[in-house]
Amino acid sequence: MSLLITTLVTFVTFYSYLLIIRVLLTWFPQINWYNQPFAALAQITDPYLNLFRSIIPPLGGMDFSPILAFFALNLAGGFLRAIPY
């Protein structure tokens, strides 16, 4: 059980880093999201972010869904870390 929890915590941490990279790269409008490695990053992160985009649509051109996505991911990571080994 300890290996499973450790693996899940590592996955949540790694996925959080991918989301941070994805959000930071959206500040650069010249990036073509159809070229690699950006297309792979979008394919990995967009399904998760789309869950939250359906809850919070972009307001005034600003996409606030990553805030909720980070909150949910950190909450899940916190619950996993709180599980006793």
Coordinates of C-alpha atoms in Angstrom, one line a residue:
M1 CA 0.0 0.0 0.0
S2 CA 2.9 2.4 0.8
L3 CA 4.3 2.0 -2.8
L4 CA 0.9 2.8 -4.3
I5 CA 0.5 6.0 -2.2
T6 CA 4.0 7.1 -2.8
T7 CA 3.5 6.6 -6.6
L8 CA 0.3 8.6 -6.5
V9 CA 1.8 11.4 -4.6
T10 CA 4.7 11.5 -7.0
F11 CA 2.3 11.6 -10.0
V12 CA 0.3 14.4 -8.4
T13 CA 3.4 16.4 -7.9
F14 CA 4.7 15.8 -11.4
Y15 CA 1.3 16.7 -12.9
S16 CA 1.3 19.9 -10.9
Y17 CA 4.6 20.8 -12.5
L18 CA 3.2 20.1 -15.9
L19 CA 0.2 22.3 -15.2
I20 CA 2.5 25.1 -14.0
I21 CA 4.5 24.9 -17.2
R22 CA 1.3 24.8 -19.3
V23 CA -0.1 27.9 -17.6
L24 CA 3.2 29.8 -17.9
L25 CA 3.5 29.0 -21.6
T26 CA 0.0 30.5 -22.2
W27 CA 1.6 33.9 -21.5
F28 CA 3.5 33.6 -24.8
P29 CA 1.0 34.0 -27.7
Q30 CA 3.6 33.2 -30.4
I31 CA 3.7 29.5 -29.2
N32 CA 2.2 27.2 -31.8
W33 CA 0.4 24.5 -29.7
Y34 CA 0.3 22.2 -32.8
N35 CA 4.1 21.8 -32.7
Q36 CA 6.0 19.4 -30.4
P37 CA 6.6 19.4 -27.5
F38 CA 3.8 21.9 -26.9
A39 CA 1.2 19.6 -28.5
A40 CA 2.1 16.8 -26.2
L41 CA 1.9 19.1 -23.1
A42 CA -1.5 20.3 -24.3
Q43 CA -2.8 16.7 -24.8
I44 CA -1.7 15.8 -21.3
T45 CA -3.0 18.8 -19.4
D46 CA -6.1 20.0 -21.4
P47 CA -8.5 17.1 -20.5
Y48 CA -8.0 17.9 -16.8
L49 CA -8.2 21.7 -17.3
N50 CA -11.4 21.2 -19.5
L51 CA -13.1 19.7 -16.5
F52 CA -12.7 23.0 -14.7
R53 CA -13.3 25.1 -17.8
S54 CA -16.9 23.7 -17.9
I55 CA -17.4 24.9 -14.3
I56 CA -15.7 28.3 -14.7
P57 CA -15.8 29.6 -18.3
P58 CA -13.3 32.3 -19.3
L59 CA -14.3 35.7 -18.0
G60 CA -13.2 38.8 -19.9
G61 CA -10.5 36.8 -21.8
M62 CA -9.0 35.4 -18.6
D63 CA -9.1 31.7 -17.8
F64 CA -9.5 31.1 -14.1
S65 CA -10.0 27.4 -14.4
P66 CA -6.3 26.6 -13.6
I67 CA -6.8 28.1 -10.1
L68 CA -9.5 25.6 -9.3
A69 CA -7.5 22.8 -11.0
F70 CA -4.5 23.5 -8.8
F71 CA -6.7 23.7 -5.7
A72 CA -8.2 20.3 -6.5
L73 CA -4.9 18.7 -7.3
N74 CA -3.3 20.1 -4.1
L75 CA -6.3 18.9 -2.1
A76 CA -5.9 15.4 -3.6
G77 CA -2.2 15.4 -2.9
G78 CA -2.8 16.5 0.7
F79 CA -5.3 13.7 1.3
L80 CA -2.8 11.2 -0.1
R81 CA 0.0 12.5 2.1
A82 CA -2.3 12.3 5.1
I83 CA -2.9 8.5 4.6
P84 CA -0.9 6.6 7.2
Y85 CA 1.5 4.1 5.8

